[in-house]
């Protein structure tokens, strides 16, 4: 921080000051004040290769089932509602098989653990942001109190000058 001369009264003032402490002349506009730092976005979760392969298998299996059921419905001249129902049923079969093997419960606990860890990260991030905001507000209040004290001293000085 360098010292610069106030354009109004000539007093040396810090270059980071918003206003001159001697005459309260504004040195920076409100637009010049740095905006709040919102921090970097947390990184996106990484999907493991096994999970991506599992999703690919599920999508491929569903498409294959629909590819088999759709032409058979067309051959039977089924209405589109029946064809859509067959496609939905084909999508539910892999879920039913996983539930039968007991894999759905394990996946839910894994997902719940991921959600809990992500929630803890977000809460920690928000706690840091909140403490930063509180500190900025405390600093701003201290600055405003200093300006009020200065203004009161200036008013007293001006009254004393104008009184006989």
CSV table of C-alpha atoms in Angstrom, one decimal:
chain,number,residue,atom,x,y,z
A,1,UNK,CA,0.0,0.0,0.0
A,2,UNK,CA,1.3,3.4,-1.0
A,3,UNK,CA,0.5,6.8,0.4
A,4,UNK,CA,-1.3,9.1,-2.0
A,5,UNK,CA,-2.3,12.8,-1.5
A,6,UNK,CA,-6.0,13.4,-1.0
A,7,UNK,CA,-7.3,15.6,-3.9
A,8,UNK,CA,-9.5,17.6,-1.5
A,9,UNK,CA,-7.3,18.4,1.5
A,10,UNK,CA,-3.8,17.2,0.4
A,11,UNK,CA,-3.3,14.8,3.4
A,12,UNK,CA,-1.4,11.7,2.7
A,13,UNK,CA,-3.8,8.7,2.7
A,14,UNK,CA,-3.4,5.0,2.1
A,15,UNK,CA,-4.1,4.0,-1.5
A,16,UNK,CA,-6.4,1.3,-0.3
A,17,UNK,CA,-8.6,3.7,1.7
A,18,UNK,CA,-12.1,4.2,0.4
A,19,UNK,CA,-12.2,7.8,1.8
A,20,UNK,CA,-9.9,10.4,3.3
A,21,UNK,CA,-9.9,10.0,7.1
A,22,UNK,CA,-9.3,13.8,7.4
A,23,UNK,CA,-12.0,15.3,5.2
A,24,UNK,CA,-14.0,12.2,4.2
A,25,UNK,CA,-13.5,12.8,0.5
A,26,UNK,CA,-14.3,9.6,-1.4
A,27,UNK,CA,-11.2,8.2,-3.0
A,28,UNK,CA,-12.8,5.1,-4.6
A,29,UNK,CA,-16.2,4.6,-6.1
A,30,UNK,CA,-18.3,1.6,-4.8
A,31,UNK,CA,-17.7,-0.1,-8.1
A,32,UNK,CA,-13.9,-0.2,-7.3
A,33,UNK,CA,-14.4,-2.2,-4.2
A,34,UNK,CA,-13.5,-5.9,-4.8
A,35,UNK,CA,-16.5,-8.2,-5.0
A,36,UNK,CA,-17.0,-11.0,-2.5
A,37,UNK,CA,-14.9,-14.0,-3.3
A,38,UNK,CA,-17.3,-16.9,-3.8
A,39,UNK,CA,-14.5,-19.4,-3.9
A,40,UNK,CA,-13.9,-22.1,-6.5
A,41,UNK,CA,-16.6,-24.6,-7.3
A,42,UNK,CA,-16.0,-28.0,-5.7
A,43,UNK,CA,-14.8,-30.6,-8.2
A,44,UNK,CA,-17.3,-32.8,-9.8
A,45,UNK,CA,-17.4,-36.4,-8.4
A,46,UNK,CA,-15.3,-38.9,-10.3
A,47,UNK,CA,-17.2,-41.9,-11.7
A,48,UNK,CA,-15.3,-45.1,-11.4
A,49,UNK,CA,-14.8,-47.3,-14.5
A,50,UNK,CA,-16.8,-50.1,-13.0
A,51,UNK,CA,-19.8,-47.8,-12.4
A,52,UNK,CA,-19.6,-46.4,-15.9
A,53,UNK,CA,-19.4,-50.0,-17.3
A,54,UNK,CA,-22.4,-51.1,-15.2
A,55,UNK,CA,-24.5,-48.1,-16.5
A,56,UNK,CA,-23.4,-48.9,-20.1
A,57,UNK,CA,-24.4,-52.6,-19.6
A,58,UNK,CA,-27.8,-51.5,-18.3
A,59,UNK,CA,-28.5,-49.1,-21.2
A,60,UNK,CA,-27.3,-51.7,-23.7
A,61,UNK,CA,-29.4,-54.4,-22.2
A,62,UNK,CA,-32.5,-52.2,-22.2
A,63,UNK,CA,-32.0,-51.1,-25.8
A,64,UNK,CA,-31.5,-54.8,-26.8
A,65,UNK,CA,-34.7,-55.8,-25.0
A,66,UNK,CA,-36.7,-52.9,-26.6
A,67,UNK,CA,-35.2,-53.9,-29.9
A,68,UNK,CA,-36.6,-57.4,-29.5
A,69,UNK,CA,-40.0,-56.4,-28.0
A,70,UNK,CA,-40.8,-53.5,-30.4
A,71,UNK,CA,-40.7,-55.5,-33.6
A,72,UNK,CA,-42.7,-58.3,-32.0
A,73,UNK,CA,-45.3,-55.7,-31.0
A,74,UNK,CA,-45.3,-54.3,-34.5
A,75,UNK,CA,-45.9,-57.7,-35.9
A,76,UNK,CA,-48.8,-58.2,-33.5
A,77,UNK,CA,-50.1,-54.7,-34.5
A,78,UNK,CA,-50.1,-53.5,-30.9
A,79,UNK,CA,-51.0,-49.9,-30.2
A,80,UNK,CA,-48.2,-47.5,-29.2
A,81,UNK,CA,-49.3,-47.6,-25.5
A,82,UNK,CA,-48.6,-51.4,-25.4
A,83,UNK,CA,-45.2,-50.9,-27.1
A,84,UNK,CA,-44.3,-48.2,-24.5
A,85,UNK,CA,-45.4,-50.5,-21.7
A,86,UNK,CA,-43.2,-53.3,-23.1
A,87,UNK,CA,-40.3,-50.9,-23.2
A,88,UNK,CA,-40.9,-49.8,-19.5
A,89,UNK,CA,-41.2,-53.5,-18.5
A,90,UNK,CA,-38.0,-54.2,-20.3
A,91,UNK,CA,-36.3,-51.4,-18.3
A,92,UNK,CA,-37.7,-52.8,-15.0
A,93,UNK,CA,-36.3,-56.3,-15.5
A,94,UNK,CA,-32.7,-55.5,-14.7
A,95,UNK,CA,-33.8,-53.6,-11.6
A,96,UNK,CA,-35.8,-56.6,-10.5
A,97,UNK,CA,-32.9,-58.9,-11.1
A,98,UNK,CA,-30.6,-56.8,-9.0
A,99,UNK,CA,-33.1,-56.6,-6.2
A,100,UNK,CA,-33.5,-60.4,-6.3
A,101,UNK,CA,-29.7,-60.8,-6.0
A,102,UNK,CA,-29.7,-58.3,-3.0
A,103,UNK,CA,-27.5,-55.7,-4.8
A,104,UNK,CA,-30.0,-52.8,-4.6
A,105,UNK,CA,-29.7,-52.5,-0.8
A,106,UNK,CA,-25.9,-52.4,-1.0
A,107,UNK,CA,-26.0,-49.7,-3.7
A,108,UNK,CA,-28.4,-47.6,-1.6
A,109,UNK,CA,-26.0,-47.6,1.4
A,110,UNK,CA,-23.1,-46.7,-0.9
A,111,UNK,CA,-25.1,-43.9,-2.5
A,112,UNK,CA,-26.2,-42.7,1.0
A,113,UNK,CA,-22.6,-42.6,2.1
A,114,UNK,CA,-21.7,-40.6,-1.0
A,115,UNK,CA,-24.5,-38.2,-0.3
A,116,UNK,CA,-23.5,-37.8,3.4
A,117,UNK,CA,-19.9,-37.1,2.5
A,118,UNK,CA,-20.9,-34.6,-0.2
A,119,UNK,CA,-23.3,-32.9,2.3
A,120,UNK,CA,-20.5,-32.6,4.9
A,121,UNK,CA,-18.2,-31.0,2.2
A,122,UNK,CA,-20.9,-28.5,1.3
A,123,UNK,CA,-21.7,-27.7,4.9
A,124,UNK,CA,-18.0,-27.1,5.6
A,125,UNK,CA,-17.7,-24.9,2.4
A,126,UNK,CA,-20.7,-22.9,3.4
A,127,UNK,CA,-19.4,-22.5,7.0
A,128,UNK,CA,-16.1,-21.1,5.6
A,129,UNK,CA,-18.1,-18.7,3.3
A,130,UNK,CA,-20.2,-17.6,6.3
A,131,UNK,CA,-17.2,-16.9,8.5
A,132,UNK,CA,-15.6,-14.9,5.6
A,133,UNK,CA,-18.8,-12.9,5.2
A,134,UNK,CA,-19.0,-12.3,9.0
A,135,UNK,CA,-15.4,-11.1,9.0
A,136,UNK,CA,-16.1,-8.7,6.1
A,137,UNK,CA,-19.1,-7.3,7.9
A,138,UNK,CA,-17.1,-6.8,11.1
A,139,UNK,CA,-14.5,-5.0,9.1
A,140,UNK,CA,-17.1,-2.8,7.4
A,141,UNK,CA,-18.8,-2.0,10.7
A,142,UNK,CA,-15.4,-1.0,12.2
A,143,UNK,CA,-14.8,1.3,9.1
A,144,UNK,CA,-18.2,2.9,9.5
A,145,UNK,CA,-17.7,3.5,13.2
A,146,UNK,CA,-14.4,5.1,12.4
A,147,UNK,CA,-16.0,7.3,9.8
A,148,UNK,CA,-18.8,8.3,12.2
A,149,UNK,CA,-16.2,9.2,14.9
A,150,UNK,CA,-14.3,11.3,12.3
A,151,UNK,CA,-17.5,13.0,11.2
A,152,UNK,CA,-18.5,13.8,14.8
A,153,UNK,CA,-15.0,15.3,15.4
A,154,UNK,CA,-15.3,17.3,12.2
A,155,UNK,CA,-18.7,18.7,13.2
A,156,UNK,CA,-17.4,19.6,16.7
A,157,UNK,CA,-14.4,21.4,15.1
A,158,UNK,CA,-16.6,23.3,12.6
A,159,UNK,CA,-19.0,24.4,15.4
A,160,UNK,CA,-16.1,25.6,17.5
A,161,UNK,CA,-14.8,27.6,14.5
A,162,UNK,CA,-18.1,29.3,14.0
A,163,UNK,CA,-18.9,30.0,17.7
A,164,UNK,CA,-17.7,33.4,19.1
